[in-house]
Amino acid sequence: MREQLKQVREWANAKIASGQEPPWAWFQYMKLREAIDGILAGMDSVTTESLQQSVPHQETHLRLVADTHSQDNAPRHPVEPPTRLPT
């Protein structure tokens, strides 16, 4: 994955360096390059050792809970009469 990201970054760099791209495309290539640099920096900061030492994921599942409140006996909001606007 790292090599593929580097290839895409080099492709974006070549597009930027060509000087033949319209301004909107140049800006998008710059954003792409910055995003890739951020991803690669994040990949560099994480090691496999730190991943192995992380707390193991505890398997928890959703559980059903009894419905103790019926919608039929829920308090109703008072209905206000419509506001009359001047004509």
PDB file of N, CA, C and O in Angstrom, chain B, residues numbered from 101:
ATOM      1  N   MET B 101       0.828  -1.187   0.000  1.00  0.00           N
ATOM      2  CA  MET B 101       0.000   0.000   0.000  1.00  0.00           C
ATOM      3  C   MET B 101       0.875   1.255   0.000  1.00  0.00           C
ATOM      4  O   MET B 101       0.571   2.236  -0.679  1.00  0.00           O
ATOM      5  N   ARG B 102       1.950   1.209   0.760  1.00  0.00           N
ATOM      6  CA  ARG B 102       2.844   2.363   0.838  1.00  0.00           C
ATOM      7  C   ARG B 102       3.422   2.691  -0.540  1.00  0.00           C
ATOM      8  O   ARG B 102       3.485   3.859  -0.926  1.00  0.00           O
ATOM      9  N   GLU B 103       3.840   1.670  -1.276  1.00  0.00           N
ATOM     10  CA  GLU B 103       4.422   1.901  -2.599  1.00  0.00           C
ATOM     11  C   GLU B 103       3.385   2.463  -3.571  1.00  0.00           C
ATOM     12  O   GLU B 103       3.703   3.323  -4.392  1.00  0.00           O
ATOM     13  N   GLN B 104       2.164   1.985  -3.480  1.00  0.00           N
ATOM     14  CA  GLN B 104       1.109   2.500  -4.350  1.00  0.00           C
ATOM     15  C   GLN B 104       0.824   3.967  -4.047  1.00  0.00           C
ATOM     16  O   GLN B 104       0.625   4.766  -4.961  1.00  0.00           O
ATOM     17  N   LEU B 105       0.806   4.321  -2.764  1.00  0.00           N
ATOM     18  CA  LEU B 105       0.597   5.721  -2.392  1.00  0.00           C
ATOM     19  C   LEU B 105       1.728   6.605  -2.913  1.00  0.00           C
ATOM     20  O   LEU B 105       1.494   7.719  -3.382  1.00  0.00           O
ATOM     21  N   LYS B 106       2.952   6.094  -2.826  1.00  0.00           N
ATOM     22  CA  LYS B 106       4.089   6.863  -3.332  1.00  0.00           C
ATOM     23  C   LYS B 106       4.000   7.050  -4.842  1.00  0.00           C
ATOM     24  O   LYS B 106       4.359   8.109  -5.356  1.00  0.00           O
ATOM     25  N   GLN B 107       3.527   6.035  -5.553  1.00  0.00           N
ATOM     26  CA  GLN B 107       3.370   6.150  -7.001  1.00  0.00           C
ATOM     27  C   GLN B 107       2.321   7.201  -7.358  1.00  0.00           C
ATOM     28  O   GLN B 107       2.508   7.980  -8.293  1.00  0.00           O
ATOM     29  N   VAL B 108       1.225   7.219  -6.617  1.00  0.00           N
ATOM     30  CA  VAL B 108       0.188   8.211  -6.880  1.00  0.00           C
ATOM     31  C   VAL B 108       0.715   9.610  -6.566  1.00  0.00           C
ATOM     32  O   VAL B 108       0.415  10.563  -7.286  1.00  0.00           O
ATOM     33  N   ARG B 109       1.497   9.737  -5.496  1.00  0.00           N
ATOM     34  CA  ARG B 109       2.074  11.040  -5.155  1.00  0.00           C
ATOM     35  C   ARG B 109       3.026  11.509  -6.252  1.00  0.00           C
ATOM     36  O   ARG B 109       3.016  12.690  -6.601  1.00  0.00           O
ATOM     37  N   GLU B 110       3.837  10.626  -6.798  1.00  0.00           N
ATOM     38  CA  GLU B 110       4.741  10.998  -7.884  1.00  0.00           C
ATOM     39  C   GLU B 110       3.967  11.390  -9.138  1.00  0.00           C
ATOM     40  O   GLU B 110       4.368  12.308  -9.853  1.00  0.00           O
ATOM     41  N   TRP B 111       2.857  10.697  -9.407  1.00  0.00           N
ATOM     42  CA  TRP B 111       2.020  11.049 -10.544  1.00  0.00           C
ATOM     43  C   TRP B 111       1.446  12.459 -10.364  1.00  0.00           C
ATOM     44  O   TRP B 111       1.447  13.264 -11.296  1.00  0.00           O
ATOM     45  N   ALA B 112       0.953  12.745  -9.148  1.00  0.00           N
ATOM     46  CA  ALA B 112       0.418  14.081  -8.864  1.00  0.00           C
ATOM     47  C   ALA B 112       1.518  15.132  -8.979  1.00  0.00           C
ATOM     48  O   ALA B 112       1.284  16.220  -9.507  1.00  0.00           O
ATOM     49  N   ASN B 113       2.712  14.816  -8.491  1.00  0.00           N
ATOM     50  CA  ASN B 113       3.837  15.750  -8.606  1.00  0.00           C
ATOM     51  C   ASN B 113       4.158  16.047 -10.062  1.00  0.00           C
ATOM     52  O   ASN B 113       4.443  17.190 -10.417  1.00  0.00           O
ATOM     53  N   ALA B 114       4.114  15.015 -10.912  1.00  0.00           N
ATOM     54  CA  ALA B 114       4.403  15.213 -12.335  1.00  0.00           C
ATOM     55  C   ALA B 114       3.338  16.098 -12.981  1.00  0.00           C
ATOM     56  O   ALA B 114       3.665  16.945 -13.813  1.00  0.00           O
ATOM     57  N   LYS B 115       2.079  15.916 -12.614  1.00  0.00           N
ATOM     58  CA  LYS B 115       1.009  16.752 -13.147  1.00  0.00           C
ATOM     59  C   LYS B 115       1.204  18.205 -12.722  1.00  0.00           C
ATOM     60  O   LYS B 115       1.007  19.121 -13.521  1.00  0.00           O
ATOM     61  N   ILE B 116       1.589  18.414 -11.468  1.00  0.00           N
ATOM     62  CA  ILE B 116       1.814  19.764 -10.957  1.00  0.00           C
ATOM     63  C   ILE B 116       2.988  20.407 -11.676  1.00  0.00           C
ATOM     64  O   ILE B 116       2.922  21.570 -12.073  1.00  0.00           O
ATOM     65  N   ALA B 117       4.071  19.640 -11.844  1.00  0.00           N
ATOM     66  CA  ALA B 117       5.294  20.174 -12.447  1.00  0.00           C
ATOM     67  C   ALA B 117       5.138  20.457 -13.937  1.00  0.00           C
ATOM     68  O   ALA B 117       5.889  21.259 -14.493  1.00  0.00           O
ATOM     69  N   SER B 118       4.178  19.812 -14.589  1.00  0.00           N
ATOM     70  CA  SER B 118       4.030  20.003 -16.034  1.00  0.00           C
ATOM     71  C   SER B 118       3.606  21.426 -16.378  1.00  0.00           C
ATOM     72  O   SER B 118       3.940  21.934 -17.448  1.00  0.00           O
ATOM     73  N   GLY B 119       2.873  22.068 -15.474  1.00  0.00           N
ATOM     74  CA  GLY B 119       2.423  23.422 -15.732  1.00  0.00           C
ATOM     75  C   GLY B 119       1.320  23.514 -16.773  1.00  0.00           C
ATOM     76  O   GLY B 119       0.965  24.613 -17.198  1.00  0.00           O
ATOM     77  N   GLN B 120       0.780  22.395 -17.185  1.00  0.00           N
ATOM     78  CA  GLN B 120      -0.242  22.391 -18.226  1.00  0.00           C
ATOM     79  C   GLN B 120      -1.650  22.169 -17.673  1.00  0.00           C
ATOM     80  O   GLN B 120      -2.613  22.076 -18.434  1.00  0.00           O
ATOM     81  N   GLU B 121      -1.762  22.086 -16.379  1.00  0.00           N
ATOM     82  CA  GLU B 121      -3.064  21.816 -15.774  1.00  0.00           C
ATOM     83  C   GLU B 121      -3.785  23.120 -15.474  1.00  0.00           C
ATOM     84  O   GLU B 121      -3.141  24.108 -15.121  1.00  0.00           O
ATOM     85  N   PRO B 122      -5.115  23.146 -15.608  1.00  0.00           N
ATOM     86  CA  PRO B 122      -5.860  24.354 -15.244  1.00  0.00           C
ATOM     87  C   PRO B 122      -5.775  24.578 -13.731  1.00  0.00           C
ATOM     88  O   PRO B 122      -5.497  23.641 -12.982  1.00  0.00           O
ATOM     89  N   PRO B 123      -6.010  25.801 -13.282  1.00  0.00           N
ATOM     90  CA  PRO B 123      -5.863  26.097 -11.847  1.00  0.00           C
ATOM     91  C   PRO B 123      -6.682  25.194 -10.931  1.00  0.00           C
ATOM     92  O   PRO B 123      -6.205  24.795  -9.868  1.00  0.00           O
ATOM     93  N   TRP B 124      -7.907  24.870 -11.332  1.00  0.00           N
ATOM     94  CA  TRP B 124      -8.726  24.022 -10.461  1.00  0.00           C
ATOM     95  C   TRP B 124      -8.120  22.630 -10.332  1.00  0.00           C
ATOM     96  O   TRP B 124      -8.184  22.036  -9.256  1.00  0.00           O
ATOM     97  N   ALA B 125      -7.533  22.094 -11.401  1.00  0.00           N
ATOM     98  CA  ALA B 125      -6.918  20.765 -11.359  1.00  0.00           C
ATOM     99  C   ALA B 125      -5.625  20.812 -10.551  1.00  0.00           C
ATOM    100  O   ALA B 125      -5.334  19.898  -9.779  1.00  0.00           O
ATOM    101  N   TRP B 126      -4.848  21.886 -10.732  1.00  0.00           N
ATOM    102  CA  TRP B 126      -3.603  22.034  -9.980  1.00  0.00           C
ATOM    103  C   TRP B 126      -3.896  22.011  -8.487  1.00  0.00           C
ATOM    104  O   TRP B 126      -3.186  21.366  -7.715  1.00  0.00           O
ATOM    105  N   PHE B 127      -4.945  22.719  -8.086  1.00  0.00           N
ATOM    106  CA  PHE B 127      -5.322  22.757  -6.670  1.00  0.00           C
ATOM    107  C   PHE B 127      -5.705  21.371  -6.169  1.00  0.00           C
ATOM    108  O   PHE B 127      -5.343  21.000  -5.053  1.00  0.00           O
ATOM    109  N   GLN B 128      -6.430  20.598  -6.974  1.00  0.00           N
ATOM    110  CA  GLN B 128      -6.823  19.246  -6.573  1.00  0.00           C
ATOM    111  C   GLN B 128      -5.611  18.323  -6.454  1.00  0.00           C
ATOM    112  O   GLN B 128      -5.551  17.494  -5.546  1.00  0.00           O
ATOM    113  N   TYR B 129      -4.650  18.462  -7.362  1.00  0.00           N
ATOM    114  CA  TYR B 129      -3.430  17.655  -7.265  1.00  0.00           C
ATOM    115  C   TYR B 129      -2.648  18.007  -6.003  1.00  0.00           C
ATOM    116  O   TYR B 129      -2.071  17.129  -5.360  1.00  0.00           O
ATOM    117  N   MET B 130      -2.629  19.287  -5.651  1.00  0.00           N
ATOM    118  CA  MET B 130      -1.944  19.697  -4.424  1.00  0.00           C
ATOM    119  C   MET B 130      -2.622  19.085  -3.199  1.00  0.00           C
ATOM    120  O   MET B 130      -1.948  18.606  -2.288  1.00  0.00           O
ATOM    121  N   LYS B 131      -3.946  19.101  -3.179  1.00  0.00           N
ATOM    122  CA  LYS B 131      -4.675  18.499  -2.060  1.00  0.00           C
ATOM    123  C   LYS B 131      -4.420  16.999  -1.987  1.00  0.00           C
ATOM    124  O   LYS B 131      -4.271  16.437  -0.903  1.00  0.00           O
ATOM    125  N   LEU B 132      -4.372  16.354  -3.156  1.00  0.00           N
ATOM    126  CA  LEU B 132      -4.095  14.918  -3.192  1.00  0.00           C
ATOM    127  C   LEU B 132      -2.715  14.628  -2.625  1.00  0.00           C
ATOM    128  O   LEU B 132      -2.543  13.706  -1.828  1.00  0.00           O
ATOM    129  N   ARG B 133      -1.735  15.417  -3.040  1.00  0.00           N
ATOM    130  CA  ARG B 133      -0.366  15.219  -2.553  1.00  0.00           C
ATOM    131  C   ARG B 133      -0.290  15.423  -1.041  1.00  0.00           C
ATOM    132  O   ARG B 133       0.372  14.651  -0.348  1.00  0.00           O
ATOM    133  N   GLU B 134      -0.963  16.455  -0.522  1.00  0.00           N
ATOM    134  CA  GLU B 134      -0.959  16.699   0.926  1.00  0.00           C
ATOM    135  C   GLU B 134      -1.648  15.565   1.676  1.00  0.00           C
ATOM    136  O   GLU B 134      -1.194  15.165   2.748  1.00  0.00           O
ATOM    137  N   ALA B 135      -2.740  15.046   1.122  1.00  0.00           N
ATOM    138  CA  ALA B 135      -3.441  13.940   1.772  1.00  0.00           C
ATOM    139  C   ALA B 135      -2.561  12.695   1.820  1.00  0.00           C
ATOM    140  O   ALA B 135      -2.493  12.013   2.843  1.00  0.00           O
ATOM    141  N   ILE B 136      -1.895  12.408   0.718  1.00  0.00           N
ATOM    142  CA  ILE B 136      -1.006  11.240   0.683  1.00  0.00           C
ATOM    143  C   ILE B 136       0.143  11.412   1.667  1.00  0.00           C
ATOM    144  O   ILE B 136       0.511  10.466   2.364  1.00  0.00           O
ATOM    145  N   ASP B 137       0.714  12.615   1.728  1.00  0.00           N
ATOM    146  CA  ASP B 137       1.792  12.865   2.692  1.00  0.00           C
ATOM    147  C   ASP B 137       1.299  12.628   4.119  1.00  0.00           C
ATOM    148  O   ASP B 137       2.027  12.075   4.943  1.00  0.00           O
ATOM    149  N   GLY B 138       0.079  13.041   4.409  1.00  0.00           N
ATOM    150  CA  GLY B 138      -0.485  12.829   5.739  1.00  0.00           C
ATOM    151  C   GLY B 138      -0.693  11.361   6.052  1.00  0.00           C
ATOM    152  O   GLY B 138      -0.421  10.907   7.164  1.00  0.00           O
ATOM    153  N   ILE B 139      -1.179  10.621   5.065  1.00  0.00           N
ATOM    154  CA  ILE B 139      -1.388   9.184   5.264  1.00  0.00           C
ATOM    155  C   ILE B 139      -0.058   8.475   5.479  1.00  0.00           C
ATOM    156  O   ILE B 139       0.067   7.629   6.366  1.00  0.00           O
ATOM    157  N   LEU B 140       0.938   8.823   4.662  1.00  0.00           N
ATOM    158  CA  LEU B 140       2.253   8.185   4.816  1.00  0.00           C
ATOM    159  C   LEU B 140       2.881   8.535   6.157  1.00  0.00           C
ATOM    160  O   LEU B 140       3.510   7.683   6.783  1.00  0.00           O
ATOM    161  N   ALA B 141       2.720   9.771   6.605  1.00  0.00           N
ATOM    162  CA  ALA B 141       3.258  10.151   7.917  1.00  0.00           C
ATOM    163  C   ALA B 141       2.562   9.374   9.024  1.00  0.00           C
ATOM    164  O   ALA B 141       3.198   8.964   9.995  1.00  0.00           O
ATOM    165  N   GLY B 142       1.265   9.173   8.878  1.00  0.00           N
ATOM    166  CA  GLY B 142       0.542   8.379   9.864  1.00  0.00           C
ATOM    167  C   GLY B 142       0.987   6.929   9.866  1.00  0.00           C
ATOM    168  O   GLY B 142       1.090   6.305  10.922  1.00  0.00           O
ATOM    169  N   MET B 143       1.247   6.399   8.690  1.00  0.00           N
ATOM    170  CA  MET B 143       1.723   5.015   8.598  1.00  0.00           C
ATOM    171  C   MET B 143       3.099   4.880   9.246  1.00  0.00           C
ATOM    172  O   MET B 143       3.409   3.855   9.854  1.00  0.00           O
ATOM    173  N   ASP B 144       3.926   5.926   9.110  1.00  0.00           N
ATOM    174  CA  ASP B 144       5.260   5.880   9.697  1.00  0.00           C
ATOM    175  C   ASP B 144       5.214   5.947  11.220  1.00  0.00           C
ATOM    176  O   ASP B 144       6.103   5.427  11.895  1.00  0.00           O
ATOM    177  N   SER B 145       4.178   6.586  11.761  1.00  0.00           N
ATOM    178  CA  SER B 145       4.125   6.759  13.211  1.00  0.00           C
ATOM    179  C   SER B 145       3.575   5.534  13.930  1.00  0.00           C
ATOM    180  O   SER B 145       3.688   5.433  15.151  1.00  0.00           O
ATOM    181  N   VAL B 146       2.990   4.614  13.197  1.00  0.00           N
ATOM    182  CA  VAL B 146       2.431   3.404  13.802  1.00  0.00           C
ATOM    183  C   VAL B 146       3.350   2.241  13.484  1.00  0.00           C
ATOM    184  O   VAL B 146       3.700   2.001  12.328  1.00  0.00           O
ATOM    185  N   THR B 147       3.732   1.527  14.523  1.00  0.00           N
ATOM    186  CA  THR B 147       4.580   0.353  14.320  1.00  0.00           C
ATOM    187  C   THR B 147       3.784  -0.902  14.618  1.00  0.00           C
ATOM    188  O   THR B 147       2.754  -0.843  15.290  1.00  0.00           O
ATOM    189  N   THR B 148       4.249  -2.022  14.129  1.00  0.00           N
ATOM    190  CA  THR B 148       3.554  -3.278  14.411  1.00  0.00           C
ATOM    191  C   THR B 148       3.663  -3.635  15.880  1.00  0.00           C
ATOM    192  O   THR B 148       2.784  -4.314  16.410  1.00  0.00           O
ATOM    193  N   GLU B 149       4.729  -3.192  16.559  1.00  0.00           N
ATOM    194  CA  GLU B 149       4.858  -3.468  17.982  1.00  0.00           C
ATOM    195  C   GLU B 149       3.747  -2.783  18.768  1.00  0.00           C
ATOM    196  O   GLU B 149       3.159  -3.388  19.665  1.00  0.00           O
ATOM    197  N   SER B 150       3.454  -1.531  18.439  1.00  0.00           N
ATOM    198  CA  SER B 150       2.416  -0.826  19.175  1.00  0.00           C
ATOM    199  C   SER B 150       1.041  -1.418  18.876  1.00  0.00           C
ATOM    200  O   SER B 150       0.156  -1.381  19.731  1.00  0.00           O
ATOM    201  N   LEU B 151       0.851  -1.963  17.676  1.00  0.00           N
ATOM    202  CA  LEU B 151      -0.418  -2.597  17.365  1.00  0.00           C
ATOM    203  C   LEU B 151      -0.601  -3.886  18.159  1.00  0.00           C
ATOM    204  O   LEU B 151      -1.712  -4.189  18.596  1.00  0.00           O
ATOM    205  N   GLN B 152       0.473  -4.649  18.352  1.00  0.00           N
ATOM    206  CA  GLN B 152       0.383  -5.906  19.076  1.00  0.00           C
ATOM    207  C   GLN B 152       0.175  -5.681  20.563  1.00  0.00           C
ATOM    208  O   GLN B 152      -0.403  -6.536  21.235  1.00  0.00           O
ATOM    209  N   GLN B 153       0.629  -4.555  21.094  1.00  0.00           N
ATOM    210  CA  GLN B 153       0.509  -4.281  22.517  1.00  0.00           C
ATOM    211  C   GLN B 153      -0.820  -3.633  22.871  1.00  0.00           C
ATOM    212  O   GLN B 153      -1.105  -3.425  24.050  1.00  0.00           O
ATOM    213  N   SER B 154      -1.630  -3.313  21.888  1.00  0.00           N
ATOM    214  CA  SER B 154      -2.894  -2.657  22.183  1.00  0.00           C
ATOM    215  C   SER B 154      -3.829  -3.629  22.887  1.00  0.00           C
ATOM    216  O   SER B 154      -3.667  -4.846  22.796  1.00  0.00           O
ATOM    217  N   VAL B 155      -4.794  -3.080  23.581  1.00  0.00           N
ATOM    218  CA  VAL B 155      -5.738  -3.887  24.339  1.00  0.00           C
ATOM    219  C   VAL B 155      -6.587  -4.695  23.363  1.00  0.00           C
ATOM    220  O   VAL B 155      -7.111  -4.149  22.392  1.00  0.00           O
ATOM    221  N   PRO B 156      -6.722  -5.989  23.619  1.00  0.00           N
ATOM    222  CA  PRO B 156      -7.520  -6.803  22.703  1.00  0.00           C
ATOM    223  C   PRO B 156      -8.984  -6.358  22.728  1.00  0.00           C
ATOM    224  O   PRO B 156      -9.510  -5.948  23.763  1.00  0.00           O
ATOM    225  N   HIS B 157      -9.613  -6.449  21.583  1.00  0.00           N
ATOM    226  CA  HIS B 157     -11.013  -6.045  21.455  1.00  0.00           C
ATOM    227  C   HIS B 157     -11.896  -7.051  22.158  1.00  0.00           C
ATOM    228  O   HIS B 157     -11.837  -8.249  21.879  1.00  0.00           O
ATOM    229  N   GLN B 158     -12.718  -6.557  23.074  1.00  0.00           N
ATOM    230  CA  GLN B 158     -13.643  -7.442  23.763  1.00  0.00           C
ATOM    231  C   GLN B 158     -14.906  -7.557  22.929  1.00  0.00           C
ATOM    232  O   GLN B 158     -15.469  -6.559  22.478  1.00  0.00           O
ATOM    233  N   GLU B 159     -15.329  -8.772  22.738  1.00  0.00           N
ATOM    234  CA  GLU B 159     -16.516  -8.996  21.927  1.00  0.00           C
ATOM    235  C   GLU B 159     -17.749  -8.643  22.744  1.00  0.00           C
ATOM    236  O   GLU B 159     -18.069  -9.323  23.719  1.00  0.00           O
ATOM    237  N   THR B 160     -18.430  -7.595  22.351  1.00  0.00           N
ATOM    238  CA  THR B 160     -19.696  -7.235  22.972  1.00  0.00           C
ATOM    239  C   THR B 160     -20.733  -7.157  21.870  1.00  0.00           C
ATOM    240  O   THR B 160     -20.443  -6.734  20.750  1.00  0.00           O
ATOM    241  N   HIS B 161     -21.912  -7.558  22.194  1.00  0.00           N
ATOM    242  CA  HIS B 161     -22.981  -7.587  21.217  1.00  0.00           C
ATOM    243  C   HIS B 161     -24.146  -6.756  21.727  1.00  0.00           C
ATOM    244  O   HIS B 161     -24.290  -6.525  22.928  1.00  0.00           O
ATOM    245  N   LEU B 162     -24.956  -6.322  20.812  1.00  0.00           N
ATOM    246  CA  LEU B 162     -26.165  -5.617  21.185  1.00  0.00           C
ATOM    247  C   LEU B 162     -27.126  -6.594  21.829  1.00  0.00           C
ATOM    248  O   LEU B 162     -27.162  -7.772  21.475  1.00  0.00           O
ATOM    249  N   ARG B 163     -27.899  -6.100  22.770  1.00  0.00           N
ATOM    250  CA  ARG B 163     -28.889  -6.961  23.391  1.00  0.00           C
ATOM    251  C   ARG B 163     -30.235  -6.264  23.369  1.00  0.00           C
ATOM    252  O   ARG B 163     -30.313  -5.036  23.418  1.00  0.00           O
ATOM    253  N   LEU B 164     -31.278  -7.045  23.296  1.00  0.00           N
ATOM    254  CA  LEU B 164     -32.620  -6.492  23.292  1.00  0.00           C
ATOM    255  C   LEU B 164     -33.015  -6.109  24.712  1.00  0.00           C
ATOM    256  O   LEU B 164     -32.651  -6.789  25.671  1.00  0.00           O
ATOM    257  N   VAL B 165     -33.750  -5.032  24.839  1.00  0.00           N
ATOM    258  CA  VAL B 165     -34.217  -4.572  26.141  1.00  0.00           C
ATOM    259  C   VAL B 165     -35.731  -4.500  26.073  1.00  0.00           C
ATOM    260  O   VAL B 165     -36.302  -4.108  25.055  1.00  0.00           O
ATOM    261  N   ALA B 166     -36.379  -4.882  27.171  1.00  0.00           N
ATOM    262  CA  ALA B 166     -37.834  -4.870  27.196  1.00  0.00           C
ATOM    263  C   ALA B 166     -38.354  -3.449  27.037  1.00  0.00           C
ATOM    264  O   ALA B 166     -37.796  -2.506  27.597  1.00  0.00           O
ATOM    265  N   ASP B 167     -39.426  -3.305  26.270  1.00  0.00           N
ATOM    266  CA  ASP B 167     -40.053  -2.006  26.052  1.00  0.00           C
ATOM    267  C   ASP B 167     -41.067  -1.786  27.160  1.00  0.00           C
ATOM    268  O   ASP B 167     -42.117  -2.428  27.177  1.00  0.00           O
ATOM    269  N   THR B 168     -40.766  -0.891  28.080  1.00  0.00           N
ATOM    270  CA  THR B 168     -41.662  -0.649  29.216  1.00  0.00           C
ATOM    271  C   THR B 168     -42.549   0.562  29.007  1.00  0.00           C
ATOM    272  O   THR B 168     -43.446   0.811  29.812  1.00  0.00           O
ATOM    273  N   HIS B 169     -42.324   1.311  27.957  1.00  0.00           N
ATOM    274  CA  HIS B 169     -43.120   2.503  27.693  1.00  0.00           C
ATOM    275  C   HIS B 169     -43.873   2.333  26.387  1.00  0.00           C
ATOM    276  O   HIS B 169     -43.273   2.178  25.323  1.00  0.00           O
ATOM    277  N   SER B 170     -45.178   2.362  26.480  1.00  0.00           N
ATOM    278  CA  SER B 170     -46.003   2.245  25.292  1.00  0.00           C
ATOM    279  C   SER B 170     -46.199   3.619  24.677  1.00  0.00           C
ATOM    280  O   SER B 170     -46.276   4.620  25.390  1.00  0.00           O
ATOM    281  N   GLN B 171     -46.279   3.666  23.378  1.00  0.00           N
ATOM    282  CA  GLN B 171     -46.510   4.945  22.714  1.00  0.00           C
ATOM    283  C   GLN B 171     -47.931   5.438  22.946  1.00  0.00           C
ATOM    284  O   GLN B 171     -48.202   6.633  22.829  1.00  0.00           O
ATOM    285  N   ASP B 172     -48.843   4.521  23.275  1.00  0.00           N
ATOM    286  CA  ASP B 172     -50.239   4.907  23.470  1.00  0.00           C
ATOM    287  C   ASP B 172     -50.449   5.739  24.731  1.00  0.00           C
ATOM    288  O   ASP B 172     -51.369   6.556  24.784  1.00  0.00           O
ATOM    289  N   ASN B 173     -49.612   5.545  25.744  1.00  0.00           N
ATOM    290  CA  ASN B 173     -49.819   6.296  26.977  1.00  0.00           C
ATOM    291  C   ASN B 173     -48.781   7.399  27.169  1.00  0.00           C
ATOM    292  O   ASN B 173     -48.640   7.930  28.271  1.00  0.00           O
ATOM    293  N   ALA B 174     -48.057   7.745  26.110  1.00  0.00           N
ATOM    294  CA  ALA B 174     -47.078   8.832  26.187  1.00  0.00           C
ATOM    295  C   ALA B 174     -47.820  10.155  26.285  1.00  0.00           C
ATOM    296  O   ALA B 174     -48.866  10.319  25.656  1.00  0.00           O
ATOM    297  N   PRO B 175     -47.294  11.117  27.072  1.00  0.00           N
ATOM    298  CA  PRO B 175     -47.980  12.411  27.190  1.00  0.00           C
ATOM    299  C   PRO B 175     -47.984  13.138  25.852  1.00  0.00           C
ATOM    300  O   PRO B 175     -46.999  13.120  25.114  1.00  0.00           O
ATOM    301  N   ARG B 176     -49.086  13.764  25.563  1.00  0.00           N
ATOM    302  CA  ARG B 176     -49.248  14.494  24.316  1.00  0.00           C
ATOM    303  C   ARG B 176     -48.831  15.950  24.523  1.00  0.00           C
ATOM    304  O   ARG B 176     -49.015  16.508  25.605  1.00  0.00           O
ATOM    305  N   HIS B 177     -48.279  16.546  23.497  1.00  0.00           N
ATOM    306  CA  HIS B 177     -47.932  17.963  23.533  1.00  0.00           C
ATOM    307  C   HIS B 177     -49.185  18.769  23.212  1.00  0.00           C
ATOM    308  O   HIS B 177     -49.951  18.392  22.325  1.00  0.00           O
ATOM    309  N   PRO B 178     -49.400  19.865  23.917  1.00  0.00           N
ATOM    310  CA  PRO B 178     -50.594  20.666  23.614  1.00  0.00           C
ATOM    311  C   PRO B 178     -50.488  21.261  22.203  1.00  0.00           C
ATOM    312  O   PRO B 178     -49.418  21.684  21.765  1.00  0.00           O
ATOM    313  N   VAL B 179     -51.594  21.278  21.530  1.00  0.00           N
ATOM    314  CA  VAL B 179     -51.639  21.826  20.182  1.00  0.00           C
ATOM    315  C   VAL B 179     -52.003  23.296  20.292  1.00  0.00           C
ATOM    316  O   VAL B 179     -53.044  23.639  20.852  1.00  0.00           O
ATOM    317  N   GLU B 180     -51.158  24.165  19.763  1.00  0.00           N
ATOM    318  CA  GLU B 180     -51.426  25.597  19.791  1.00  0.00           C
ATOM    319  C   GLU B 180     -52.210  25.977  18.550  1.00  0.00           C
ATOM    320  O   GLU B 180     -52.006  25.413  17.475  1.00  0.00           O
ATOM    321  N   PRO B 181     -53.117  26.947  18.709  1.00  0.00           N
ATOM    322  CA  PRO B 181     -53.848  27.371  17.503  1.00  0.00           C
ATOM    323  C   PRO B 181     -52.883  28.036  16.520  1.00  0.00           C
ATOM    324  O   PRO B 181     -51.887  28.623  16.944  1.00  0.00           O
ATOM    325  N   PRO B 182     -53.158  27.956  15.229  1.00  0.00           N
ATOM    326  CA  PRO B 182     -52.248  28.545  14.249  1.00  0.00           C
ATOM    327  C   PRO B 182     -52.184  30.065  14.425  1.00  0.00           C
ATOM    328  O   PRO B 182     -53.173  30.709  14.776  1.00  0.00           O
ATOM    329  N   THR B 183     -51.008  30.612  14.176  1.00  0.00           N
ATOM    330  CA  THR B 183     -50.814  32.054  14.281  1.00  0.00           C
ATOM    331  C   THR B 183     -51.448  32.720  13.074  1.00  0.00           C
ATOM    332  O   THR B 183     -51.231  32.307  11.934  1.00  0.00           O
ATOM    333  N   ARG B 184     -52.235  33.759  13.338  1.00  0.00           N
ATOM    334  CA  ARG B 184     -52.900  34.488  12.248  1.00  0.00           C
ATOM    335  C   ARG B 184     -51.959  35.577  11.763  1.00  0.00           C
ATOM    336  O   ARG B 184     -51.460  36.373  12.559  1.00  0.00           O
ATOM    337  N   LEU B 185     -51.720  35.613  10.489  1.00  0.00           N
ATOM    338  CA  LEU B 185     -50.865  36.622   9.886  1.00  0.00           C
ATOM    339  C   LEU B 185     -51.725  37.726   9.274  1.00  0.00           C
ATOM    340  O   LEU B 185     -52.812  37.463   8.758  1.00  0.00           O
ATOM    341  N   PRO B 186     -51.230  38.968   9.334  1.00  0.00           N
ATOM    342  CA  PRO B 186     -52.024  40.043   8.729  1.00  0.00           C
ATOM    343  C   PRO B 186     -52.106  39.872   7.218  1.00  0.00           C
ATOM    344  O   PRO B 186     -51.174  39.387   6.576  1.00  0.00           O
ATOM    345  N   THR B 187     -53.228  40.276   6.677  1.00  0.00           N
ATOM    346  CA  THR B 187     -53.411  40.137   5.231  1.00  0.00           C
ATOM    347  C   THR B 187     -53.286  41.474   4.525  1.00  0.00           C
ATOM    348  O   THR B 187     -53.413  41.541   3.302  1.00  0.00           O
TER     349      THR B 187
END
